[in-house]
XYZ file of C-alpha atoms in Angstrom:
488
model
C 25.109 22.575 -26.741
C 22.809 21.121 -29.422
C 25.857 19.604 -31.122
C 25.752 16.756 -28.576
C 23.420 13.872 -29.566
C 22.396 13.313 -25.934
C 21.225 16.929 -25.623
C 19.327 16.837 -28.922
C 17.630 13.591 -27.919
C 16.664 15.043 -24.549
C 15.030 18.089 -26.123
C 13.150 15.929 -28.633
C 11.622 13.907 -25.801
C 10.905 17.101 -23.847
C 9.040 18.541 -26.861
C 7.016 15.327 -27.239
C 6.072 15.446 -23.540
C 4.983 19.097 -23.779
C 2.825 18.222 -26.786
C 1.411 15.318 -24.782
C 0.519 17.649 -21.916
C -1.537 19.770 -24.284
C -3.818 16.822 -25.112
C -3.637 14.925 -21.812
C -6.415 14.897 -19.241
C -4.581 16.656 -16.395
C -6.964 17.894 -13.721
C -7.899 17.740 -10.040
C -11.612 17.009 -9.789
C -12.171 16.412 -6.058
C -13.680 19.132 -3.878
C -11.077 19.136 -1.073
C -7.901 17.479 -2.398
C -5.506 19.110 0.062
C -7.733 18.294 3.009
C -7.806 14.650 1.947
C -4.035 14.693 1.440
C -3.615 16.063 4.952
C -5.797 13.267 6.317
C -3.622 10.733 4.531
C -0.417 12.171 5.996
C -2.021 12.260 9.417
C -2.999 8.616 8.993
C 0.630 7.726 8.211
C 1.837 9.704 11.244
C -0.772 8.025 13.478
C -0.914 4.447 12.133
C -3.364 2.018 13.692
C -1.659 -1.370 13.722
C -4.389 -3.223 15.617
C -7.662 -2.363 13.894
C -7.431 -4.581 10.811
C -7.885 -8.256 11.516
C -5.521 -10.380 9.480
C -3.022 -7.591 8.707
C 0.020 -9.600 9.813
C -1.295 -12.602 7.890
C -1.573 -10.435 4.774
C 1.981 -9.196 5.310
C 3.218 -12.765 5.681
C 1.398 -13.846 2.525
C 2.856 -10.878 0.662
C 6.322 -12.155 1.556
C 5.372 -15.751 0.731
C 4.037 -14.914 -2.748
C 7.179 -12.878 -3.447
C 9.567 -15.654 -2.393
C 7.770 -18.439 -4.266
C 7.169 -16.357 -7.402
C 10.704 -14.965 -7.577
C 12.288 -18.343 -6.791
C 10.295 -20.068 -9.539
C 10.962 -17.201 -11.942
C 14.696 -17.202 -11.249
C 15.037 -20.961 -11.815
C 13.082 -20.822 -15.082
C 14.922 -17.654 -16.103
C 18.282 -19.297 -15.455
C 17.371 -22.266 -17.660
C 16.097 -19.940 -20.403
C 19.272 -17.839 -20.192
C 21.319 -20.879 -21.243
C 19.516 -20.919 -24.613
C 18.752 -17.199 -24.819
C 20.963 -16.845 -27.914
C 18.262 -18.529 -30.011
C 15.785 -16.070 -31.562
C 12.587 -18.003 -30.638
C 13.682 -18.035 -26.981
C 14.417 -14.300 -27.004
C 11.040 -13.585 -28.593
C 9.250 -15.792 -26.067
C 11.000 -14.102 -23.136
C 10.296 -10.636 -24.564
C 6.606 -11.524 -24.850
C 6.092 -12.913 -21.342
C 7.966 -10.080 -19.631
C 6.073 -7.427 -21.620
C 2.788 -8.386 -19.911
C 2.401 -6.896 -16.439
C 1.952 -9.103 -13.377
C -1.564 -7.771 -12.836
C -2.570 -8.697 -16.390
C -1.248 -12.215 -15.788
C -3.204 -12.313 -12.530
C -6.397 -11.224 -14.302
C -5.897 -14.001 -16.863
C -5.277 -16.743 -14.293
C -8.173 -15.571 -12.131
C -10.558 -16.561 -14.909
C -9.781 -20.276 -14.609
C -7.740 -20.791 -11.411
C -9.856 -18.388 -9.366
C -8.545 -17.115 -6.027
C -6.040 -19.937 -5.733
C -2.425 -19.275 -4.636
C -1.289 -20.578 -8.020
C -2.767 -17.429 -9.600
C -0.473 -15.122 -7.625
C 2.603 -17.321 -7.916
C 2.362 -17.655 -11.698
C 1.489 -13.963 -12.134
C 4.877 -13.109 -10.607
C 6.922 -16.053 -11.868
C 6.076 -15.834 -15.592
C 7.095 -12.220 -16.334
C 10.020 -12.501 -13.930
C 11.278 -15.586 -15.790
C 11.518 -13.486 -18.953
C 13.304 -10.691 -17.071
C 15.721 -13.078 -15.360
C 16.500 -14.818 -18.660
C 17.451 -11.541 -20.309
C 19.556 -10.181 -17.442
C 21.255 -13.498 -16.602
C 22.223 -13.984 -20.251
C 23.709 -10.470 -20.357
C 25.704 -11.218 -17.208
C 27.041 -14.451 -18.711
C 27.964 -12.659 -21.957
C 30.015 -10.084 -20.042
C 31.917 -12.742 -18.079
C 35.678 -13.007 -18.553
C 36.304 -15.741 -21.184
C 39.935 -16.275 -20.131
C 39.303 -18.900 -17.370
C 37.485 -21.098 -19.898
C 40.493 -21.050 -22.228
C 42.740 -22.331 -19.445
C 40.775 -25.561 -19.036
C 42.282 -28.754 -20.506
C 41.218 -29.585 -24.092
C 38.156 -31.789 -24.279
C 36.536 -30.409 -21.128
C 32.772 -30.685 -21.357
C 30.892 -27.432 -21.904
C 28.756 -28.092 -18.809
C 31.846 -28.450 -16.630
C 33.350 -25.347 -18.194
C 30.176 -23.397 -17.473
C 29.936 -24.576 -13.862
C 33.593 -24.038 -12.992
C 34.333 -20.823 -14.921
C 31.183 -18.852 -15.767
C 29.219 -19.369 -12.550
C 32.056 -18.442 -10.121
C 32.940 -15.379 -12.203
C 29.321 -14.171 -12.368
C 28.131 -15.314 -8.955
C 28.254 -11.923 -7.228
C 26.315 -10.230 -10.037
C 23.762 -13.047 -10.191
C 23.215 -12.930 -6.435
C 22.996 -9.131 -6.342
C 20.468 -8.915 -9.148
C 18.352 -11.766 -7.764
C 18.212 -10.041 -4.375
C 17.205 -6.816 -6.080
C 14.503 -8.610 -8.040
C 13.202 -10.067 -4.762
C 12.556 -6.500 -3.572
C 10.629 -5.900 -6.810
C 8.744 -9.131 -6.133
C 7.609 -7.730 -2.783
C 6.046 -4.777 -4.564
C 4.455 -7.021 -7.203
C 3.076 -9.291 -4.498
C 1.578 -6.361 -2.596
C -0.383 -5.013 -5.575
C -1.843 -8.450 -6.360
C -4.204 -7.712 -3.486
C -5.960 -5.156 -5.700
C -7.388 -8.001 -7.800
C -8.566 -9.927 -4.746
C -5.599 -12.054 -3.670
C -4.940 -11.998 0.104
C -1.869 -9.745 0.093
C -1.327 -6.282 1.526
C -2.984 -4.459 -1.373
C -6.335 -6.104 -0.615
C -6.499 -4.581 2.866
C -5.034 -1.277 1.679
C -7.781 -0.863 -0.927
C -10.428 -1.786 1.636
C -9.158 0.791 4.152
C -8.985 3.591 1.581
C -12.457 2.859 0.252
C -13.793 3.253 3.804
C -11.744 6.371 4.560
C -9.736 4.599 7.291
C -6.493 6.502 6.721
C -4.826 5.410 9.961
C -5.395 1.780 8.997
C -3.999 2.448 5.523
C -1.085 4.327 7.090
C -0.284 1.296 9.246
C -0.137 -0.938 6.175
C 2.126 1.471 4.307
C 4.443 1.840 7.305
C 4.686 -1.939 7.696
C 5.440 -2.300 3.999
C 8.193 0.341 4.157
C 9.710 -1.381 7.181
C 9.543 -4.722 5.381
C 11.412 -3.338 2.348
C 13.922 -1.254 4.335
C 14.917 -4.145 6.603
C 15.371 -6.721 3.845
C 19.202 -6.588 4.087
C 18.836 -7.571 7.760
C 16.581 -10.590 7.419
C 17.176 -11.776 3.837
C 20.500 -13.519 4.413
C 22.028 -16.027 1.960
C 22.172 -18.753 4.596
C 18.476 -18.309 5.412
C 17.198 -18.163 1.828
C 16.771 -21.953 1.382
C 14.680 -22.064 4.550
C 12.552 -19.128 3.388
C 11.946 -20.661 -0.023
C 11.023 -24.053 1.428
C 8.709 -22.542 4.048
C 7.027 -19.914 1.825
C 4.607 -22.291 -0.008
C 3.039 -23.266 3.324
C 2.071 -19.641 4.017
C 0.313 -18.943 0.711
C -3.057 -20.051 2.042
C -5.469 -22.526 0.518
C -7.784 -20.382 -1.565
C -10.612 -21.771 -3.636
C -10.184 -25.184 -5.264
C -9.278 -25.247 -8.950
C -12.040 -26.415 -11.286
C -10.150 -27.888 -14.217
C -13.216 -27.717 -16.428
C -12.928 -23.929 -16.270
C -9.328 -24.164 -17.470
C -10.377 -26.235 -20.491
C -13.301 -23.932 -21.298
C -11.113 -20.826 -21.074
C -8.667 -22.054 -23.710
C -11.175 -23.796 -25.979
C -14.098 -21.343 -25.802
C -13.665 -18.147 -23.773
C -10.646 -16.687 -25.584
C -11.767 -17.819 -29.045
C -13.055 -14.718 -30.903
C -16.856 -14.564 -30.814
C -17.318 -14.639 -34.632
C -15.385 -17.894 -34.857
C -17.371 -19.412 -31.977
C -20.604 -18.357 -33.664
C -19.577 -19.575 -37.113
C -19.654 -16.120 -38.740
C -16.495 -16.742 -40.781
C -13.779 -14.318 -41.855
C -16.213 -11.496 -42.642
C -17.593 -11.553 -39.118
C -14.072 -11.817 -37.684
C -12.846 -8.793 -39.659
C -15.834 -6.705 -38.515
C -15.243 -7.811 -34.934
C -11.535 -6.962 -35.118
C -12.363 -3.591 -36.670
C -14.724 -2.797 -33.807
C -12.116 -3.770 -31.194
C -9.427 -1.757 -32.984
C -11.419 1.443 -33.500
C -13.389 1.607 -30.241
C -10.911 0.122 -27.755
C -7.393 -0.478 -29.063
C -6.740 2.889 -30.738
C -8.031 5.054 -27.843
C -6.142 2.843 -25.387
C -2.895 3.004 -27.378
C -3.160 6.792 -27.759
C -3.724 7.415 -24.050
C -1.059 4.881 -23.071
C 1.568 6.489 -25.313
C 0.674 10.057 -24.267
C 0.768 9.197 -20.566
C 3.996 7.218 -20.968
C 5.848 10.059 -22.687
C 4.711 12.673 -20.171
C 5.610 10.374 -17.261
C 9.002 9.524 -18.811
C 10.054 13.175 -18.998
C 8.585 13.905 -15.550
C 10.648 10.974 -14.235
C 13.790 12.415 -15.799
C 13.211 15.880 -14.337
C 12.480 14.482 -10.878
C 15.575 12.241 -11.045
C 17.834 15.197 -11.807
C 16.281 17.158 -8.961
C 16.435 14.240 -6.521
C 19.976 12.893 -6.819
C 21.568 15.801 -4.857
C 19.484 14.719 -1.855
C 21.849 11.790 -1.216
C 25.021 13.094 -2.889
C 27.946 13.808 -0.577
C 28.738 16.894 -2.660
C 25.629 18.672 -1.366
C 24.655 19.274 2.256
C 25.585 17.414 5.403
C 24.704 14.044 6.950
C 21.286 15.185 8.201
C 20.185 16.344 4.766
C 21.504 13.194 3.087
C 19.755 10.969 5.636
C 16.414 12.721 5.145
C 16.927 12.587 1.372
C 17.699 8.887 1.565
C 14.489 8.264 3.528
C 12.459 10.187 0.945
C 13.946 8.244 -1.972
C 13.505 4.906 -0.169
C 9.801 5.665 0.332
C 9.390 6.866 -3.265
C 11.038 3.851 -4.872
C 9.630 1.298 -2.422
C 5.994 2.263 -2.998
C 4.629 0.538 -6.120
C 3.355 2.887 -8.820
C -0.024 1.190 -8.686
C -0.454 1.926 -4.968
C 0.753 5.510 -5.404
C -1.656 6.058 -8.301
C -4.523 4.490 -6.342
C -3.895 6.777 -3.362
C -3.631 9.897 -5.521
C -6.777 8.975 -7.455
C -8.687 8.886 -4.174
C -7.338 12.340 -3.315
C -7.418 14.115 -6.697
C -10.049 12.283 -8.697
C -9.814 10.348 -11.997
C -7.429 11.921 -14.509
C -3.927 11.343 -15.857
C -2.388 13.591 -13.180
C -2.299 10.948 -10.387
C -0.743 8.461 -12.821
C 1.945 10.922 -13.987
C 2.870 11.841 -10.407
C 2.884 8.192 -9.265
C 5.062 7.030 -12.162
C 7.452 9.978 -11.772
C 7.808 9.558 -8.004
C 8.518 5.824 -8.127
C 10.818 5.770 -11.148
C 12.417 9.108 -10.272
C 13.170 7.741 -6.818
C 14.916 4.721 -8.340
C 16.989 6.683 -10.869
C 17.715 9.521 -8.428
C 19.027 6.987 -5.907
C 21.271 5.291 -8.480
C 22.638 8.584 -9.874
C 23.172 9.958 -6.368
C 25.228 6.897 -5.472
C 27.232 7.341 -8.653
C 28.090 10.958 -7.792
C 29.480 9.755 -4.452
C 32.249 7.981 -6.390
C 33.273 11.218 -8.151
C 36.189 13.200 -6.740
C 35.992 16.930 -7.377
C 39.029 19.168 -7.707
C 39.820 21.410 -4.691
C 38.729 24.602 -6.475
C 35.451 23.145 -7.750
C 32.515 25.574 -7.622
C 29.803 25.247 -5.036
C 26.025 25.419 -5.040
C 24.139 25.448 -8.338
C 27.340 25.794 -10.386
C 28.663 22.556 -8.878
C 25.381 20.855 -9.737
C 25.002 22.164 -13.292
C 28.614 22.375 -14.496
C 30.451 19.692 -12.498
C 28.153 16.802 -11.648
C 25.244 16.733 -14.141
C 27.574 16.604 -17.201
C 29.510 13.704 -15.645
C 26.474 11.577 -14.875
C 24.175 12.609 -17.729
C 24.946 9.654 -19.977
C 24.331 7.216 -17.136
C 21.141 9.096 -16.319
C 19.880 8.679 -19.905
C 20.824 4.987 -19.884
C 18.733 4.416 -16.761
C 15.871 6.521 -18.119
C 15.635 4.728 -21.470
C 15.896 1.390 -19.700
C 12.896 2.404 -17.556
C 10.932 3.523 -20.638
C 9.456 0.100 -21.345
C 8.784 -0.433 -17.629
C 6.934 2.889 -17.423
C 4.791 1.881 -20.398
C 3.947 -1.459 -18.776
C 2.855 0.359 -15.630
C 0.945 2.973 -17.644
C -1.099 0.266 -19.344
C -1.975 -1.472 -16.074
C -3.030 1.784 -14.385
C -6.087 1.662 -16.635
C -7.593 -0.786 -14.153
C -7.928 2.196 -11.794
C -10.123 4.055 -14.293
C -7.586 5.920 -16.450
C -8.355 5.364 -20.139
C -5.187 3.459 -21.032
C -5.171 -0.051 -22.488
C -5.664 -1.568 -19.042
C -9.027 0.175 -18.730
C -10.336 -1.575 -21.831
C -8.827 -4.904 -20.757
C -10.495 -4.673 -17.354
C -13.809 -3.598 -18.922
C -13.733 -6.561 -21.317
C -13.077 -8.965 -18.433
C -15.844 -7.400 -16.328
C -18.233 -7.901 -19.253
C -17.043 -11.520 -19.672
C -15.564 -10.763 -23.087
C -12.327 -12.654 -22.604
C -11.666 -12.833 -26.339
C -11.515 -9.019 -26.524
C -9.411 -8.870 -23.370
C -6.816 -11.270 -24.793
C -6.564 -9.275 -28.040
C -6.013 -6.077 -26.055
C -3.417 -7.752 -23.816
C -1.611 -8.963 -26.934
C -1.630 -5.399 -28.315
C -0.246 -4.169 -24.979
C 2.558 -6.740 -25.156
C 3.451 -5.788 -28.733
C 3.461 -2.097 -27.806
C 5.815 -2.779 -24.889
C 8.098 -4.888 -27.072
C 8.233 -2.070 -29.629
C 9.131 0.547 -27.017
C 11.768 -1.764 -25.535
C 13.326 -2.247 -28.976
C 13.239 1.518 -29.640
C 14.856 2.178 -26.269
C 17.650 -0.300 -27.048
C 18.164 1.348 -30.448
C 18.458 4.814 -28.885
C 20.867 3.549 -26.233
C 22.965 1.931 -28.939
C 22.957 5.064 -31.126
C 23.985 7.219 -28.174
C 26.475 4.571 -26.961
C 24.803 4.407 -23.567
C 25.629 1.493 -21.324
C 22.570 -0.496 -20.295
C 22.186 -1.045 -16.562
C 19.381 -3.315 -15.368
C 17.017 -1.850 -12.794
C 13.704 -3.009 -11.413
């Protein structure tokens, strides 16, 4: 068994995760966690849709931010994909997509304030980098034969429009629609930093113990995501995109002097502002590195590796829930509902809820990351098993699972998992805002203390860490000859 590179790699990551568990802060610190969990479930079962004033407005603004941000990101990403072959463009796109939407929102809040532009750019900028990468990969995989059939001397623009675009249109449309669903989740969590989306009201309800109100918001969000195929139609998209900016709200006016001060003073390291020279700068950088960056990196990496393996285990346990090779229609339907809820709920919201129930530790973050990402991968692997035809004398039960299906889908499973690795690290870093000692905790603390120079250094370190993990994931996929499949 250990002769297979995929198996050896899996056990290496499992060993790293077990070692991480030994040093991780995994604990439940609340007095009555199961009682609180029961109250949450009861709140979801008995949602109160009429108690929170402005709930429908928040839901509408969540949709509006998603449409405007994703539309702007897709247009910019498409233009960047045309020149993605150039190294500076690839590096730029890797950098902007490695910074989480909430980090972008925290940056723009410092000079745009609670203006709709903050939320739109927080979604559009990282999504532009993601779109550029995926669109370029789609164009590279297009059939080159139609382009060779064009008459000699045909302009490259005409060739692109009449051969590449038609051949890739279905993939481009499918991925953009999928990214719109991701944009809904990104838009919802922007409320946790004060923007008027669903997360703002969800945080307020939880902080007051109003579980039925919070349950209503979660139910509405699930309905919104589940019904997207019904109301997001290609013919209606232009109307949605044109109308969405008018539903973003007005917000506070932008003070352009704050924008100038942010770039010319606030993010300039304090020793340089104070004229302390290179000696002062090196001491300042040493303090940031030792007291904030290193602890943040350590906790981020430990939590990421534990969550990555937990995601893999949950994915392998979850895919039979929707596979036609296990159980009947009732079981598959209930399994589908469970996976839809798991993958539709943003990790940030899941972690926030679990932190309220279990107290501050890495456990809520691990469970939140595993549930969300495991739901995504389990859904994709389950769908893949539905395309597999088993022989008539195939075993049943656990033997069918372990000897027939898992070996056939294991390489695809690893491809999805290593693709999600960088995404899990991005989410791990941002969960620090909730009080877990990852890099996001130190970024948020620096911003709260009006030390924007420290915050920008830590955000840059977060971006470089994400870029490194993404590159390592690509290297492992290449070594194991795993096909990369883009997921949200």
